[in-house]
Coordinates of C-alpha atoms in Angstrom, one line a residue:
X26 CA -35.7 -22.0 29.2
X27 CA -33.5 -24.9 28.3
X28 CA -34.8 -26.7 25.2
X29 CA -36.0 -30.2 25.8
X30 CA -34.9 -32.3 22.8
X31 CA -37.8 -33.9 21.0
X32 CA -37.5 -37.6 20.5
X33 CA -41.1 -38.4 19.8
X34 CA -40.4 -40.6 16.8
X35 CA -37.9 -42.9 18.5
X36 CA -39.9 -43.1 21.7
X37 CA -43.1 -43.9 19.9
X38 CA -41.4 -46.9 18.1
X39 CA -40.5 -48.3 21.5
X40 CA -44.0 -47.6 22.9
X41 CA -45.7 -49.2 19.8
X42 CA -43.7 -52.4 20.3
X43 CA -44.3 -52.6 24.0
X44 CA -47.9 -51.4 23.7
X45 CA -49.1 -54.4 21.6
X46 CA -48.9 -56.4 24.8
X47 CA -51.5 -54.3 26.6
X48 CA -54.2 -55.2 24.0
X49 CA -54.7 -58.4 25.9
X50 CA -56.7 -56.8 28.7
X51 CA -57.3 -58.4 32.0
X52 CA -60.9 -59.3 32.9
X53 CA -62.6 -58.2 36.1
X54 CA -63.5 -60.8 38.7
X55 CA -66.4 -63.0 38.0
X56 CA -69.6 -62.2 39.9
X57 CA -70.4 -64.5 42.8
X58 CA -73.0 -67.2 42.2
X59 CA -76.5 -66.4 43.5
X60 CA -77.0 -68.0 47.0
X61 CA -80.3 -69.3 48.2
X62 CA -82.3 -67.1 50.6
X63 CA -81.8 -68.1 54.3
X64 CA -84.7 -69.6 56.1
X65 CA -86.7 -67.4 58.5
X66 CA -84.8 -68.2 61.7
X67 CA -81.4 -67.5 60.1
X68 CA -82.8 -64.4 58.6
X69 CA -84.0 -63.2 62.0
X70 CA -80.5 -63.6 63.5
X71 CA -79.0 -61.7 60.6
X72 CA -81.4 -58.8 61.1
X73 CA -80.6 -58.7 64.9
X74 CA -76.9 -58.8 64.4
X75 CA -75.1 -55.5 64.6
X76 CA -74.0 -54.0 61.3
X77 CA -70.4 -54.4 60.2
X78 CA -68.2 -51.4 60.9
X79 CA -68.3 -48.9 58.0
X80 CA -65.3 -48.4 55.9
X81 CA -63.6 -45.0 56.3
X82 CA -64.9 -42.5 53.8
X83 CA -62.8 -41.6 50.8
X84 CA -60.7 -38.5 51.5
X85 CA -62.3 -35.3 50.3
X86 CA -60.5 -32.5 48.5
X87 CA -61.3 -29.0 47.8
X88 CA -59.3 -26.8 45.4
X89 CA -57.4 -24.1 47.4
X90 CA -59.1 -20.7 47.8
X91 CA -58.0 -18.5 44.9
X92 CA -55.7 -15.7 45.7
X93 CA -55.2 -12.4 43.8
X94 CA -51.6 -12.7 42.5
X95 CA -49.3 -9.7 42.5
X96 CA -45.8 -9.2 41.3
X97 CA -44.6 -9.7 44.9
X98 CA -46.6 -12.8 45.5
X99 CA -45.6 -14.4 42.2
X100 CA -42.0 -13.8 43.0
X101 CA -42.4 -15.3 46.5
X102 CA -44.1 -18.4 45.0
X103 CA -41.4 -18.8 42.3
X104 CA -44.3 -18.8 39.8
X105 CA -43.6 -20.0 36.3
X106 CA -46.7 -20.9 34.4
X107 CA -44.8 -21.2 31.2
X108 CA -42.8 -24.2 32.6
X109 CA -42.9 -27.9 31.8
X110 CA -45.7 -30.1 33.0
X111 CA -45.2 -33.9 33.5
X112 CA -48.1 -35.9 31.9
X113 CA -47.5 -39.4 33.2
X114 CA -48.7 -42.4 31.2
X115 CA -49.6 -45.7 33.0
X116 CA -50.9 -49.0 31.6
X117 CA -51.6 -52.1 33.7
X118 CA -51.2 -52.0 37.5
X119 CA -50.4 -55.6 38.6
X120 CA -48.2 -57.4 41.0
X121 CA -47.2 -60.0 38.4
X122 CA -45.7 -57.6 35.8
X123 CA -45.5 -59.4 32.4
X124 CA -44.6 -56.3 30.3
X125 CA -42.1 -53.6 30.9
X126 CA -44.8 -51.0 30.8
X127 CA -46.7 -52.7 33.6
X128 CA -46.3 -51.2 37.1
X129 CA -47.0 -52.8 40.4
X130 CA -49.3 -51.2 43.0
X131 CA -46.2 -50.5 45.1
X132 CA -44.4 -48.8 42.2
X133 CA -47.4 -46.7 41.5
X134 CA -47.7 -45.8 45.2
X135 CA -44.0 -44.9 45.5
X136 CA -44.2 -42.7 42.4
X137 CA -47.3 -40.9 43.5
X138 CA -45.9 -40.3 47.0
X139 CA -42.8 -38.9 45.5
X140 CA -44.9 -36.5 43.5
X141 CA -46.9 -35.4 46.6
X142 CA -43.7 -34.8 48.6
X143 CA -42.3 -32.6 45.8
X144 CA -45.4 -30.4 45.7
X145 CA -47.2 -31.8 42.7
X146 CA -51.0 -31.7 42.5
X147 CA -52.9 -33.8 40.0
X148 CA -55.1 -32.1 37.4
X149 CA -57.1 -33.9 34.7
X150 CA -56.0 -33.9 31.0
X151 CA -59.0 -31.7 30.2
X152 CA -58.0 -29.1 32.9
X153 CA -54.5 -29.1 31.4
X154 CA -55.5 -28.5 27.8
X155 CA -58.0 -25.9 28.9
X156 CA -55.4 -24.0 30.9
X157 CA -57.4 -24.5 34.2
X158 CA -54.6 -25.9 36.4
X159 CA -55.9 -24.0 39.5
X160 CA -53.4 -25.4 42.1
X161 CA -52.1 -23.5 45.1
X162 CA -49.3 -20.9 44.8
X163 CA -46.0 -22.7 44.6
X164 CA -47.4 -26.1 43.6
X165 CA -46.8 -27.9 40.4
X166 CA -49.5 -29.6 38.3
X167 CA -49.1 -33.2 37.1
X168 CA -51.4 -35.1 34.8
X169 CA -52.0 -38.8 35.7
X170 CA -53.2 -40.7 32.6
X171 CA -54.1 -44.5 32.4
X172 CA -54.5 -46.1 29.0
X173 CA -56.8 -48.9 27.8
X174 CA -59.4 -49.0 30.6
X175 CA -57.8 -52.0 32.3
X176 CA -59.6 -53.7 35.3
X177 CA -56.5 -53.0 37.3
X178 CA -57.3 -49.3 37.0
X179 CA -60.8 -49.3 38.6
X180 CA -63.1 -51.8 40.3
X181 CA -65.4 -51.5 43.3
X182 CA -65.6 -54.0 46.1
X183 CA -68.8 -55.4 47.7
X184 CA -69.1 -52.2 49.8
X185 CA -68.8 -49.9 46.8
X186 CA -65.3 -48.7 47.6
X187 CA -62.3 -48.9 45.2
X188 CA -60.8 -52.3 45.1
X189 CA -57.5 -52.7 46.9
X190 CA -54.4 -52.2 44.7
X191 CA -56.3 -50.7 41.8
X192 CA -55.0 -47.4 40.5
X193 CA -58.0 -45.5 41.9
X194 CA -57.5 -47.1 45.4
X195 CA -53.8 -46.2 45.4
X196 CA -54.6 -42.6 44.3
X197 CA -57.0 -42.3 47.2
X198 CA -54.5 -43.8 49.7
X199 CA -51.9 -41.3 48.7
X200 CA -54.4 -38.5 49.0
X201 CA -55.3 -39.6 52.5
X202 CA -51.6 -39.6 53.5
X203 CA -50.9 -36.3 51.7
X204 CA -54.0 -34.0 51.9
X205 CA -52.7 -31.6 49.3
X206 CA -52.6 -34.4 46.7
X207 CA -55.8 -34.1 44.7
X208 CA -57.2 -37.6 43.9
X209 CA -58.0 -37.2 40.2
X210 CA -56.7 -38.8 37.0
X211 CA -57.7 -39.4 33.4
X212 CA -58.7 -42.8 32.1
X213 CA -58.4 -43.4 28.3
X214 CA -60.7 -46.3 27.5
X215 CA -61.7 -48.6 24.7
X216 CA -64.9 -50.6 23.9
X217 CA -65.0 -52.4 27.3
X218 CA -64.1 -49.9 30.0
X219 CA -62.4 -51.5 32.9
X220 CA -63.5 -55.0 31.8
X221 CA -67.0 -54.3 33.0
X222 CA -69.6 -56.5 31.3
X223 CA -72.8 -55.0 30.0
X224 CA -74.0 -51.4 29.5
X225 CA -75.5 -51.1 33.0
X226 CA -72.2 -52.0 34.8
X227 CA -70.2 -49.7 32.5
X228 CA -72.6 -46.8 33.1
X229 CA -72.4 -47.3 36.9
X230 CA -68.6 -47.5 36.8
X231 CA -68.2 -44.4 34.6
X232 CA -70.7 -42.5 36.7
X233 CA -68.8 -43.3 39.9
X234 CA -65.5 -42.0 38.4
X235 CA -67.1 -38.8 37.0
X236 CA -68.9 -38.1 40.3
X237 CA -65.5 -38.4 42.1
X238 CA -63.7 -35.9 39.9
X239 CA -62.0 -38.3 37.4
X240 CA -62.0 -37.9 33.7
X241 CA -63.0 -40.8 31.4
X242 CA -62.0 -40.1 27.8
X243 CA -61.6 -41.6 24.3
X244 CA -58.8 -44.0 23.3
X245 CA -60.7 -45.3 20.2
X246 CA -63.1 -48.2 19.9
X247 CA -60.6 -51.1 19.3
X248 CA -57.1 -49.6 20.0
X249 CA -55.7 -50.0 16.4
X250 CA -52.6 -48.4 15.1
X251 CA -54.2 -45.4 13.4
X252 CA -51.3 -44.9 11.0
X253 CA -52.1 -48.2 9.3
X254 CA -55.8 -47.2 8.7
X255 CA -57.5 -45.3 6.0
X256 CA -58.7 -41.8 6.8
X257 CA -62.3 -43.1 7.0
X258 CA -61.4 -46.0 9.3
X259 CA -59.5 -43.5 11.6
X260 CA -62.6 -41.4 12.0
X261 CA -64.8 -44.4 12.5
X262 CA -62.6 -45.7 15.4
X263 CA -62.7 -42.3 17.1
X264 CA -66.4 -41.7 16.6
X265 CA -67.4 -45.2 17.7
X266 CA -65.3 -44.7 20.9
X267 CA -67.0 -41.3 21.5
X268 CA -70.5 -42.7 20.9
X269 CA -69.9 -45.4 23.5
X270 CA -68.7 -42.9 26.1
X271 CA -71.7 -40.6 25.4
X272 CA -74.0 -43.6 25.9
X273 CA -72.3 -44.2 29.2
X274 CA -72.7 -40.6 30.4
X275 CA -69.6 -38.8 29.4
X276 CA -70.4 -35.3 28.1
X277 CA -67.0 -33.6 28.0
X278 CA -64.7 -34.6 25.1
X279 CA -61.8 -32.2 25.5
X280 CA -59.0 -34.8 25.1
X281 CA -58.1 -37.9 23.1
X282 CA -55.1 -40.3 23.4
X283 CA -53.6 -41.9 20.3
X284 CA -53.3 -45.7 20.7
X285 CA -49.5 -46.5 20.7
X286 CA -49.0 -42.7 20.3
X287 CA -49.3 -43.4 16.5
X288 CA -50.6 -40.5 14.5
X289 CA -52.9 -40.9 11.5
X290 CA -51.3 -40.3 8.1
X291 CA -53.6 -37.3 7.9
X292 CA -52.5 -35.8 11.2
X293 CA -55.5 -33.5 11.6
X294 CA -57.9 -36.5 12.0
X295 CA -56.7 -37.1 15.5
X296 CA -58.0 -33.7 16.6
X297 CA -61.2 -33.4 14.5
X298 CA -63.2 -35.1 11.8
X299 CA -66.5 -36.9 11.2
X300 CA -67.9 -40.3 10.4
X301 CA -71.4 -41.6 9.7
X302 CA -72.9 -38.1 10.3
X303 CA -71.1 -37.6 13.7
X304 CA -68.5 -34.9 14.1
X305 CA -65.8 -34.8 16.7
X306 CA -63.3 -32.2 17.9
X307 CA -60.7 -32.3 20.7
X308 CA -58.8 -29.5 22.5
X309 CA -55.8 -31.8 23.0
X310 CA -54.4 -35.0 21.5
X311 CA -51.9 -37.0 23.6
X312 CA -48.9 -39.0 22.3
X313 CA -47.3 -41.9 24.1
X314 CA -43.9 -40.5 24.9
X315 CA -41.5 -39.3 26.0
X316 CA -40.8 -36.0 27.7
X317 CA -42.6 -33.4 29.8
X318 CA -45.2 -31.3 28.0
X319 CA -44.9 -27.6 27.4
X320 CA -47.3 -25.4 29.2
X321 CA -50.5 -24.7 27.2
X322 CA -49.6 -21.0 27.5
X323 CA -46.0 -21.3 26.1
X324 CA -44.5 -21.2 22.7
X325 CA -44.0 -24.6 21.2
X326 CA -47.1 -26.1 22.7
X327 CA -49.0 -28.1 20.1
X328 CA -52.4 -29.4 21.1
X329 CA -52.3 -31.9 18.2
X330 CA -49.4 -33.8 19.7
X331 CA -49.0 -33.4 23.5
X332 CA -46.1 -35.2 25.0
X333 CA -46.5 -37.8 27.8
X334 CA -43.9 -39.6 29.9
X335 CA -44.1 -43.4 30.3
X336 CA -44.1 -44.3 34.0
X337 CA -41.1 -46.6 34.5
X338 CA -37.7 -46.9 36.0
X339 CA -34.2 -46.5 34.6
X340 CA -33.7 -49.7 32.6
X341 CA -33.0 -49.7 28.8
X342 CA -34.4 -46.7 26.9
X343 CA -35.9 -45.5 30.2
X344 CA -32.5 -44.5 31.4
X345 CA -33.3 -41.2 29.5
X346 CA -37.0 -41.1 28.6
X347 CA -39.3 -42.4 31.4
X348 CA -40.7 -41.0 34.6
X349 CA -37.9 -41.8 37.1
X350 CA -35.5 -39.9 34.9
X351 CA -37.7 -36.9 34.2
X352 CA -39.0 -36.4 37.7
X353 CA -35.4 -36.2 38.9
X354 CA -34.5 -33.9 36.1
X355 CA -37.4 -31.5 37.0
X356 CA -36.3 -31.6 40.6
X357 CA -32.8 -30.7 39.5
X358 CA -34.1 -27.9 37.3
X359 CA -36.9 -26.3 39.3
X360 CA -36.8 -23.2 37.1
X361 CA -37.9 -25.3 34.1
X362 CA -41.1 -26.7 35.6
X363 CA -44.6 -25.2 35.8
X364 CA -45.1 -23.5 39.2
X365 CA -48.5 -22.0 39.9
X366 CA -49.2 -18.4 41.2
X367 CA -52.4 -19.6 42.9
X368 CA -54.6 -17.2 40.9
X369 CA -56.9 -18.7 38.3
X370 CA -57.3 -15.2 36.7
X371 CA -53.6 -14.5 36.1
X372 CA -50.6 -15.9 34.3
X373 CA -47.3 -15.4 36.1
X374 CA -43.7 -15.9 34.9
X375 CA -40.2 -14.5 35.4
X376 CA -39.7 -11.3 33.3
X377 CA -37.0 -12.9 31.2
X378 CA -39.5 -15.4 29.8
X379 CA -42.1 -12.9 28.5
X380 CA -41.2 -13.7 24.9
X381 CA -42.2 -17.3 25.5
X382 CA -45.9 -16.4 26.0
X383 CA -48.0 -17.8 23.1
X384 CA -51.5 -17.8 24.6
X385 CA -52.9 -15.7 27.5
X386 CA -56.3 -17.5 27.5
X387 CA -57.9 -14.3 28.7
X388 CA -55.7 -14.1 31.8
X389 CA -53.9 -11.1 33.2
X390 CA -50.2 -11.5 32.8
X391 CA -47.8 -10.8 35.7
X392 CA -44.0 -10.6 35.2
X393 CA -41.6 -10.3 38.0

């Protein structure tokens, strides 16, 4: 497998500089003022009026029925479960982009449709780090991550459907157009998820996302640069973020994303530690740049510093390090990317890559 040159240090400097902008989070729309109750006659007319047409239901999705992979089926699928997985990192989704890391709803839609046409199927960050990327034979997993819990990621309209042009709405739109595109993503949030005010609203929002297959995960309490904090303060930020999410109904804490991709001076604190009597431990810790991740089964995969790719075009540093470049590179090097064998119980790869297996995760290994 061609070695992907690690540029984490350089990329993280760029991300830290740009990332300061996203700390100024957008607020969700204000609630409508309470209107007086209509008088009896008007109320009677309302009750007699036909109900408004229902909005179409959100597209459903079921994981493909598992197959029992064989050497022949793995070869036919071009399976390579030691290949590279793009973990895409998004920030604000807004029409009036004010920072280079912002993306418009159209840009998000175009990129997701590109992924769908190329045979990518979204999995959550937790599924990735746990090695449970159970997509169909011949398909490629992709991880969609959204940082900072911005209101542009998730909001519901008056009918309880995802608000138009939010990240969640765009994901469902693409899934409706491409039925094999699984509508899931991972949202890394801070102390005010999605700009929702009050614990009840935050609980309802988080519950909606979890019930629809999304992952909501920890991005610290206040989004500080952890490298600038003492060890105790690092753990405090992580624990306070985790306590909030537990209070809001999150039970699975497999993954954590470093604000700005900045690692604590004591690097192990990103993955595990304790504060104020509360312990935490993560299966995977995500950086903020700037290349595809290695497979969790492959040599070189490090759960303490998992690479992500900034979603962006080809301007400036992104000529080499962002999603437009890397998705084309993976298209041009299909043998380098993760391609599934369709069997959750097996791990398949070309025979010449057998020395690259680092973790079988209890799976049967098939070489062809």
